[in-house]
Amino acid sequence: MFRLRRPSPVRPLGPVVLLWALLAGCGPLPGAGGADPAEQDVRRAVAEWSRETPEPLTGIPFADRTYEVASVRRDGERARVRARLRYRLAGYDTAPEESARELDLLREAGGWRVGADRPAPGALPQLWDLGPVAVATGSRSLVLGASGQDAGTLREIAAEADRAVPAASEAWPGAWAGRVVVLVPGSLDAMARLLGRPADTYRGLGAVTTGRVGAGPAPADRVVVNPEGYAALGAQGRRIILTHEVTHVATRAATTATTPAWLSEGFADWAAYREASTTPAQAAPALARAVRSGALPGALPRPEDFAFGGDPEAASRAYEGAWLACRLIAAKWGEEALAELYGRAGREPLETALRETLGVDAAGLAEAWRESLREELG
């Protein structure tokens, strides 16, 4: 299981929450040798169901949607199927999203019919499991909104995501798809259900990002907007938060378990603030208060410093400090060096990456960072 990128409070813009989906697509029917004909009929009905477009899915641009039946349990005219759903969104997903499903079927005069399709016990729901889905399409984005979101809001989010994609590409020179899928649940509680965490985990956040890190096909990177936190932001805040999250999508293939959290989160914030006129004191108020009170950090933020659900002031200091560390690297060693450091840090030890790109060790970088905090926030 991949590590979690942790969501940040609204100011530092949130993170990447990495979710693990366990499932695959629709396989062949069992051979004729002794197979139960009724079970084969059930499997055929599930295969046909995958080619239909149920009402909650109308408008969602599926490139494909298939089920792999894992088990069939029949009781007279009824059957319950455990299956693995695999689907791709046309033009966005290079590899399928996967979801464990449970289907109820009823045998009628014309054969078996799927009457219910829901998440398997313990599995996370898909957006359409929470209600009807509305779609807004941008030039570089696809926005799927659950019930409770109006069309105008979804179009505005699509326009903001369209601006975020080139901003992320300008900051990150690595190859990536250059497009993004944004999910907008109908409420904070719906967002919590979608991501499988308590609602308080996301209260006050503007957005999070889901996806697997590391090289290889990216199954369904998604930016998930907290409708309550996002609505509380002004125009600049919305732009910054979506650029931050889209940058996480852009850097996904270069991000691994060895990438320091301060570099991952700091780089995303650096990309988001890169073209803004915001000063360090304005964008890092929590850290500025600490520095002015004499509480200068002793070291770069640790992974646990980014934990959410605890002290929001401490989490803000971590995100702000990470941003200022990346800002320092870009200013002192250059933007290309910052991007190269990010790529190397996902493939080799941090000390090696620092020496090869910046010519300093971790202690030297930390001291330069501390000195910049004194100058800019003291």
GROMACS .gro file of C-alpha atoms in nm:
model
  378
    1MET     CA    1   0.000   0.000   0.000
    2PHE     CA    2   0.135   0.340  -0.091
    3ARG     CA    3   0.192   0.605   0.169
    4LEU     CA    4  -0.058   0.883   0.230
    5ARG     CA    5  -0.006   1.235   0.119
    6ARG     CA    6  -0.170   1.424   0.398
    7PRO     CA    7  -0.431   1.696   0.348
    8SER     CA    8  -0.342   2.041   0.473
    9PRO     CA    9  -0.556   2.308   0.630
   10VAL     CA   10  -0.720   2.541   0.376
   11ARG     CA   11  -0.429   2.787   0.379
   12PRO     CA   12  -0.154   2.550   0.286
   13LEU     CA   13  -0.382   2.381   0.044
   14GLY     CA   14  -0.408   2.025   0.096
   15PRO     CA   15  -0.228   1.721   0.001
   16VAL     CA   16  -0.259   1.407  -0.152
   17VAL     CA   17  -0.459   1.136   0.015
   18LEU     CA   18  -0.353   0.808  -0.146
   19LEU     CA   19  -0.628   0.548  -0.156
   20TRP     CA   20  -0.595   0.175  -0.234
   21ALA     CA   21  -0.865   0.021  -0.452
   22LEU     CA   22  -0.855  -0.352  -0.485
   23LEU     CA   23  -1.025  -0.471  -0.801
   24ALA     CA   24  -1.011  -0.568  -1.174
   25GLY     CA   25  -1.236  -0.605  -1.487
   26CYS     CA   26  -1.471  -0.849  -1.653
   27GLY     CA   27  -1.322  -1.187  -1.744
   28PRO     CA   28  -1.438  -1.483  -1.951
   29LEU     CA   29  -1.715  -1.717  -1.853
   30PRO     CA   30  -1.615  -2.050  -1.704
   31GLY     CA   31  -1.576  -2.338  -1.946
   32ALA     CA   32  -1.858  -2.578  -2.021
   33GLY     CA   33  -1.698  -2.869  -1.838
   34GLY     CA   34  -1.936  -2.916  -1.541
   35ALA     CA   35  -2.012  -2.544  -1.497
   36ASP     CA   36  -2.354  -2.455  -1.353
   37PRO     CA   37  -2.566  -2.324  -1.646
   38ALA     CA   38  -2.764  -2.094  -1.412
   39GLU     CA   39  -2.440  -1.940  -1.284
   40GLN     CA   40  -2.325  -1.887  -1.641
   41ASP     CA   41  -2.654  -1.703  -1.706
   42VAL     CA   42  -2.589  -1.482  -1.402
   43ARG     CA   43  -2.241  -1.402  -1.528
   44ARG     CA   44  -2.379  -1.316  -1.871
   45ALA     CA   45  -2.632  -1.083  -1.711
   46VAL     CA   46  -2.352  -0.902  -1.526
   47ALA     CA   47  -2.153  -0.871  -1.850
   48GLU     CA   48  -2.458  -0.721  -2.021
   49TRP     CA   49  -2.505  -0.484  -1.725
   50SER     CA   50  -2.155  -0.350  -1.781
   51ARG     CA   51  -2.255  -0.247  -2.134
   52GLU     CA   52  -2.563  -0.058  -2.017
   53THR     CA   53  -2.574   0.296  -1.879
   54PRO     CA   54  -2.780   0.307  -1.557
   55GLU     CA   55  -2.951   0.636  -1.474
   56PRO     CA   56  -2.694   0.755  -1.213
   57LEU     CA   57  -2.415   0.709  -1.471
   58THR     CA   58  -2.579   0.901  -1.755
   59GLY     CA   59  -2.342   1.166  -1.890
   60ILE     CA   60  -2.024   1.022  -1.738
   61PRO     CA   61  -1.782   0.970  -2.030
   62PHE     CA   62  -1.672   0.612  -1.977
   63ALA     CA   63  -1.415   0.476  -2.218
   64ASP     CA   64  -1.494   0.132  -2.079
   65ARG     CA   65  -1.667  -0.019  -1.777
   66THR     CA   66  -1.637  -0.390  -1.700
   67TYR     CA   67  -1.693  -0.631  -1.413
   68GLU     CA   68  -1.499  -0.942  -1.318
   69VAL     CA   69  -1.724  -1.180  -1.128
   70ALA     CA   70  -1.550  -1.324  -0.823
   71SER     CA   71  -1.838  -1.527  -0.677
   72VAL     CA   72  -2.204  -1.608  -0.736
   73ARG     CA   73  -2.443  -1.708  -0.460
   74ARG     CA   74  -2.792  -1.814  -0.575
   75ASP     CA   75  -3.108  -1.861  -0.373
   76GLY     CA   76  -3.391  -1.966  -0.598
   77GLU     CA   77  -3.486  -1.674  -0.820
   78ARG     CA   78  -3.232  -1.441  -0.661
   79ALA     CA   79  -2.855  -1.418  -0.685
   80ARG     CA   80  -2.585  -1.211  -0.517
   81VAL     CA   81  -2.260  -1.147  -0.700
   82ARG     CA   82  -1.927  -1.019  -0.574
   83ALA     CA   83  -1.734  -0.855  -0.856
   84ARG     CA   84  -1.450  -0.623  -0.939
   85LEU     CA   85  -1.542  -0.315  -1.138
   86ARG     CA   86  -1.280  -0.158  -1.363
   87TYR     CA   87  -1.346   0.161  -1.556
   88ARG     CA   88  -1.168   0.439  -1.742
   89LEU     CA   89  -1.290   0.789  -1.818
   90ALA     CA   90  -1.244   0.870  -2.185
   91GLY     CA   91  -0.956   1.107  -2.250
   92TYR     CA   92  -0.839   1.111  -1.887
   93ASP     CA   93  -0.755   0.770  -1.743
   94THR     CA   94  -0.454   0.585  -1.884
   95ALA     CA   95  -0.522   0.291  -1.653
   96PRO     CA   96  -0.846   0.181  -1.492
   97GLU     CA   97  -0.992   0.278  -1.158
   98GLU     CA   98  -1.096  -0.028  -0.960
   99SER     CA   99  -1.377  -0.088  -0.712
  100ALA     CA  100  -1.516  -0.388  -0.523
  101ARG     CA  101  -1.887  -0.426  -0.596
  102GLU     CA  102  -2.181  -0.634  -0.481
  103LEU     CA  103  -2.471  -0.690  -0.723
  104ASP     CA  104  -2.818  -0.831  -0.658
  105LEU     CA  105  -2.991  -1.007  -0.947
  106LEU     CA  106  -3.348  -1.133  -0.991
  107ARG     CA  107  -3.456  -1.401  -1.239
  108GLU     CA  108  -3.755  -1.296  -1.449
  109ALA     CA  109  -3.924  -1.436  -1.756
  110GLY     CA  110  -3.659  -1.284  -1.983
  111GLY     CA  111  -3.365  -1.404  -1.773
  112TRP     CA  112  -3.153  -1.260  -1.496
  113ARG     CA  113  -3.166  -0.884  -1.432
  114VAL     CA  114  -2.937  -0.667  -1.212
  115GLY     CA  115  -3.150  -0.494  -0.952
  116ALA     CA  116  -2.879  -0.336  -0.736
  117ASP     CA  117  -2.513  -0.248  -0.781
  118ARG     CA  118  -2.339  -0.113  -0.472
  119PRO     CA  119  -1.996  -0.107  -0.304
  120ALA     CA  120  -1.897  -0.440  -0.154
  121PRO     CA  121  -1.884  -0.445   0.227
  122GLY     CA  122  -1.581  -0.245   0.337
  123ALA     CA  123  -1.521  -0.091  -0.007
  124LEU     CA  124  -1.531   0.282  -0.075
  125PRO     CA  125  -1.823   0.415  -0.280
  126GLN     CA  126  -1.795   0.572  -0.621
  127LEU     CA  127  -1.932   0.923  -0.668
  128TRP     CA  128  -2.246   0.792  -0.838
  129ASP     CA  129  -2.323   0.573  -0.539
  130LEU     CA  130  -2.398   0.895  -0.350
  131GLY     CA  131  -2.657   1.025  -0.596
  132PRO     CA  132  -2.701   1.161  -0.949
  133VAL     CA  133  -2.387   1.297  -1.114
  134ALA     CA  134  -2.362   1.619  -1.317
  135VAL     CA  135  -2.075   1.675  -1.562
  136ALA     CA  136  -1.886   1.990  -1.663
  137THR     CA  137  -1.612   1.966  -1.923
  138GLY     CA  138  -1.325   2.211  -1.960
  139SER     CA  139  -1.047   2.217  -2.217
  140ARG     CA  140  -0.811   2.036  -1.977
  141SER     CA  141  -1.047   1.916  -1.706
  142LEU     CA  142  -1.345   1.696  -1.637
  143VAL     CA  143  -1.556   1.787  -1.335
  144LEU     CA  144  -1.804   1.537  -1.189
  145GLY     CA  145  -2.040   1.678  -0.930
  146ALA     CA  146  -2.275   1.489  -0.704
  147SER     CA  147  -2.626   1.595  -0.607
  148GLY     CA  148  -2.627   1.932  -0.436
  149GLN     CA  149  -2.388   2.100  -0.679
  150ASP     CA  150  -2.530   2.335  -0.940
  151ALA     CA  151  -2.407   2.351  -1.298
  152GLY     CA  152  -2.264   2.703  -1.261
  153THR     CA  153  -2.040   2.598  -0.971
  154LEU     CA  154  -1.911   2.299  -1.166
  155ARG     CA  155  -1.834   2.515  -1.470
  156GLU     CA  156  -1.642   2.760  -1.250
  157ILE     CA  157  -1.437   2.476  -1.102
  158ALA     CA  158  -1.366   2.343  -1.452
  159ALA     CA  159  -1.243   2.688  -1.561
  160GLU     CA  160  -1.017   2.711  -1.255
  161ALA     CA  161  -0.881   2.362  -1.316
  162ASP     CA  162  -0.812   2.458  -1.678
  163ARG     CA  163  -0.593   2.743  -1.550
  164ALA     CA  164  -0.423   2.517  -1.294
  165VAL     CA  165  -0.307   2.259  -1.550
  166PRO     CA  166  -0.069   2.487  -1.746
  167ALA     CA  167   0.050   2.646  -1.421
  168ALA     CA  168   0.150   2.303  -1.293
  169SER     CA  169   0.315   2.220  -1.626
  170GLU     CA  170   0.522   2.539  -1.614
  171ALA     CA  171   0.650   2.447  -1.268
  172TRP     CA  172   0.703   2.075  -1.337
  173PRO     CA  173   0.905   1.989  -1.651
  174GLY     CA  174   0.836   1.616  -1.629
  175ALA     CA  175   0.593   1.438  -1.859
  176TRP     CA  176   0.235   1.399  -1.742
  177ALA     CA  177  -0.110   1.380  -1.899
  178GLY     CA  178  -0.178   1.753  -1.880
  179ARG     CA  179  -0.542   1.705  -1.780
  180VAL     CA  180  -0.726   1.639  -1.458
  181VAL     CA  181  -1.047   1.491  -1.318
  182VAL     CA  182  -1.212   1.683  -1.034
  183LEU     CA  183  -1.481   1.531  -0.811
  184VAL     CA  184  -1.718   1.762  -0.624
  185PRO     CA  185  -1.925   1.575  -0.363
  186GLY     CA  186  -2.251   1.728  -0.251
  187SER     CA  187  -2.138   1.796   0.106
  188LEU     CA  188  -1.855   1.751   0.353
  189ASP     CA  189  -2.020   1.435   0.483
  190ALA     CA  190  -2.042   1.298   0.127
  191MET     CA  191  -1.673   1.375   0.076
  192ALA     CA  192  -1.593   1.182   0.395
  193ARG     CA  193  -1.793   0.882   0.271
  194LEU     CA  194  -1.619   0.896  -0.066
  195LEU     CA  195  -1.273   0.893   0.092
  196GLY     CA  196  -1.349   0.665   0.386
  197ARG     CA  197  -1.244   0.901   0.665
  198PRO     CA  198  -1.440   1.089   0.934
  199ALA     CA  199  -1.585   1.423   0.821
  200ASP     CA  200  -1.374   1.612   1.076
  201THR     CA  201  -1.066   1.494   0.885
  202TYR     CA  202  -1.155   1.726   0.597
  203ARG     CA  203  -1.333   2.008   0.777
  204GLY     CA  204  -1.165   2.334   0.679
  205LEU     CA  205  -0.981   2.181   0.383
  206GLY     CA  206  -1.034   2.314   0.032
  207ALA     CA  207  -0.946   1.996  -0.160
  208VAL     CA  208  -0.741   1.676  -0.152
  209THR     CA  209  -0.594   1.454  -0.422
  210THR     CA  210  -0.619   1.078  -0.455
  211GLY     CA  211  -0.393   0.853  -0.660
  212ARG     CA  212  -0.106   0.608  -0.645
  213VAL     CA  213   0.248   0.737  -0.642
  214GLY     CA  214   0.538   0.596  -0.839
  215ALA     CA  215   0.618   0.522  -1.201
  216GLY     CA  216   0.378   0.331  -1.421
  217PRO     CA  217   0.019   0.378  -1.536
  218ALA     CA  218  -0.172   0.611  -1.306
  219PRO     CA  219  -0.506   0.461  -1.212
  220ALA     CA  220  -0.742   0.749  -1.165
  221ASP     CA  221  -0.572   1.047  -1.008
  222ARG     CA  222  -0.858   1.258  -0.877
  223VAL     CA  223  -0.877   1.601  -0.716
  224VAL     CA  224  -1.162   1.591  -0.464
  225VAL     CA  225  -1.309   1.927  -0.367
  226ASN     CA  226  -1.455   1.990  -0.022
  227PRO     CA  227  -1.759   2.198  -0.123
  228GLU     CA  228  -1.776   2.373   0.214
  229GLY     CA  229  -1.407   2.458   0.245
  230TYR     CA  230  -1.379   2.556  -0.121
  231ALA     CA  231  -1.681   2.787  -0.102
  232ALA     CA  232  -1.518   2.973   0.188
  233LEU     CA  233  -1.215   3.067  -0.026
  234GLY     CA  234  -1.179   3.379  -0.235
  235ALA     CA  235  -1.081   3.376  -0.602
  236GLN     CA  236  -0.706   3.369  -0.531
  237GLY     CA  237  -0.744   3.098  -0.270
  238ARG     CA  238  -0.936   2.877  -0.511
  239ARG     CA  239  -0.675   2.928  -0.778
  240ILE     CA  240  -0.392   2.844  -0.541
  241ILE     CA  241  -0.555   2.536  -0.396
  242LEU     CA  242  -0.640   2.384  -0.735
  243THR     CA  243  -0.292   2.455  -0.870
  244HIS     CA  244  -0.144   2.287  -0.561
  245GLU     CA  245  -0.358   1.978  -0.608
  246VAL     CA  246  -0.307   1.959  -0.983
  247THR     CA  247   0.069   1.982  -0.922
  248HIS     CA  248   0.040   1.668  -0.708
  249VAL     CA  249  -0.125   1.498  -1.006
  250ALA     CA  250   0.150   1.624  -1.239
  251THR     CA  251   0.432   1.497  -1.015
  252ARG     CA  252   0.265   1.166  -0.926
  253ALA     CA  253   0.494   0.947  -1.137
  254ALA     CA  254   0.805   1.106  -0.982
  255THR     CA  255   0.676   1.079  -0.625
  256THR     CA  256   0.761   0.767  -0.427
  257ALA     CA  257   0.776   0.655  -0.066
  258THR     CA  258   1.126   0.804  -0.043
  259THR     CA  259   1.016   1.155  -0.148
  260PRO     CA  260   1.029   1.374   0.164
  261ALA     CA  261   0.691   1.515   0.264
  262TRP     CA  262   0.839   1.864   0.289
  263LEU     CA  263   0.954   1.840  -0.073
  264SER     CA  264   0.626   1.698  -0.204
  265GLU     CA  265   0.403   1.948  -0.026
  266GLY     CA  266   0.647   2.236  -0.057
  267PHE     CA  267   0.686   2.189  -0.431
  268ALA     CA  268   0.308   2.186  -0.481
  269ASP     CA  269   0.275   2.508  -0.282
  270TRP     CA  270   0.571   2.661  -0.468
  271ALA     CA  271   0.399   2.588  -0.798
  272ALA     CA  272   0.075   2.737  -0.667
  273TYR     CA  273   0.238   3.060  -0.545
  274ARG     CA  274   0.494   3.081  -0.824
  275GLU     CA  275   0.316   3.355  -1.021
  276ALA     CA  276   0.145   3.519  -0.722
  277SER     CA  277   0.259   3.846  -0.567
  278THR     CA  278   0.198   3.714  -0.215
  279THR     CA  279   0.484   3.783   0.026
  280PRO     CA  280   0.621   3.515   0.262
  281ALA     CA  281   0.472   3.694   0.562
  282GLN     CA  282   0.130   3.699   0.396
  283ALA     CA  283   0.135   3.337   0.283
  284ALA     CA  284   0.305   3.196   0.594
  285PRO     CA  285   0.134   3.370   0.886
  286ALA     CA  286   0.159   3.080   1.132
  287LEU     CA  287   0.532   3.035   1.075
  288ALA     CA  288   0.586   3.411   1.085
  289ARG     CA  289   0.425   3.426   1.430
  290ALA     CA  290   0.650   3.147   1.551
  291VAL     CA  291   0.968   3.306   1.416
  292ARG     CA  292   0.883   3.646   1.561
  293SER     CA  293   0.821   3.491   1.901
  294GLY     CA  294   1.165   3.330   1.893
  295ALA     CA  295   1.048   2.978   1.804
  296LEU     CA  296   1.259   2.929   1.490
  297PRO     CA  297   1.222   2.570   1.365
  298GLY     CA  298   1.522   2.351   1.433
  299ALA     CA  299   1.486   2.136   1.122
  300LEU     CA  300   1.286   2.097   0.805
  301PRO     CA  301   0.933   1.960   0.864
  302ARG     CA  302   0.908   1.586   0.932
  303PRO     CA  303   0.635   1.366   0.777
  304GLU     CA  304   0.441   1.359   1.104
  305ASP     CA  305   0.435   1.738   1.115
  306PHE     CA  306   0.192   1.736   0.822
  307ALA     CA  307  -0.060   1.517   1.004
  308PHE     CA  308  -0.416   1.642   0.993
  309GLY     CA  309  -0.672   1.610   1.271
  310GLY     CA  310  -0.434   1.755   1.527
  311ASP     CA  311  -0.310   2.107   1.593
  312PRO     CA  312  -0.402   2.311   1.281
  313GLU     CA  313  -0.145   2.580   1.371
  314ALA     CA  314   0.134   2.320   1.376
  315ALA     CA  315   0.022   2.173   1.043
  316SER     CA  316   0.012   2.522   0.893
  317ARG     CA  317   0.370   2.586   1.008
  318ALA     CA  318   0.479   2.261   0.843
  319TYR     CA  319   0.321   2.343   0.508
  320GLU     CA  320   0.443   2.700   0.518
  321GLY     CA  321   0.794   2.590   0.607
  322ALA     CA  322   0.796   2.334   0.326
  323TRP     CA  323   0.687   2.599   0.077
  324LEU     CA  324   0.958   2.840   0.191
  325ALA     CA  325   1.220   2.565   0.165
  326CYS     CA  326   1.127   2.502  -0.199
  327ARG     CA  327   1.106   2.875  -0.263
  328LEU     CA  328   1.458   2.913  -0.125
  329ILE     CA  329   1.593   2.632  -0.345
  330ALA     CA  330   1.435   2.784  -0.656
  331ALA     CA  331   1.575   3.128  -0.574
  332LYS     CA  332   1.925   3.019  -0.465
  333TRP     CA  333   1.995   2.721  -0.692
  334GLY     CA  334   1.736   2.768  -0.967
  335GLU     CA  335   1.400   2.625  -1.067
  336GLU     CA  336   1.560   2.352  -1.276
  337ALA     CA  337   1.760   2.239  -0.973
  338LEU     CA  338   1.442   2.224  -0.763
  339ALA     CA  339   1.269   2.005  -1.022
  340GLU     CA  340   1.576   1.784  -1.056
  341LEU     CA  341   1.596   1.747  -0.679
  342TYR     CA  342   1.232   1.639  -0.673
  343GLY     CA  343   1.291   1.373  -0.936
  344ARG     CA  344   1.610   1.242  -0.776
  345ALA     CA  345   1.459   1.234  -0.427
  346GLY     CA  346   1.204   0.983  -0.551
  347ARG     CA  347   1.477   0.752  -0.684
  348GLU     CA  348   1.770   0.784  -0.442
  349PRO     CA  349   1.854   0.885  -0.084
  350LEU     CA  350   1.790   1.250  -0.008
  351GLU     CA  351   2.153   1.316   0.088
  352THR     CA  352   2.267   1.189  -0.252
  353ALA     CA  353   2.003   1.394  -0.433
  354LEU     CA  354   2.100   1.708  -0.242
  355ARG     CA  355   2.473   1.669  -0.311
  356GLU     CA  356   2.417   1.598  -0.681
  357THR     CA  357   2.177   1.887  -0.741
  358LEU     CA  358   2.255   2.157  -0.482
  359GLY     CA  359   2.602   2.067  -0.362
  360VAL     CA  360   2.493   2.069   0.003
  361ASP     CA  361   2.385   1.810   0.257
  362ALA     CA  362   2.061   1.809   0.455
  363ALA     CA  363   2.218   2.000   0.743
  364GLY     CA  364   2.347   2.267   0.506
  365LEU     CA  365   2.008   2.307   0.342
  366ALA     CA  366   1.835   2.328   0.680
  367GLU     CA  367   2.072   2.600   0.798
  368ALA     CA  368   2.021   2.802   0.478
  369TRP     CA  369   1.646   2.761   0.523
  370ARG     CA  370   1.657   2.874   0.885
  371GLU     CA  371   1.857   3.181   0.786
  372SER     CA  372   1.602   3.267   0.515
  373LEU     CA  373   1.323   3.239   0.773
  374ARG     CA  374   1.504   3.488   0.997
  375GLU     CA  375   1.542   3.731   0.706
  376GLU     CA  376   1.196   3.703   0.559
  377LEU     CA  377   0.976   3.640   0.862
  378GLY     CA  378   1.174   3.780   1.156
   0.00000   0.00000   0.00000
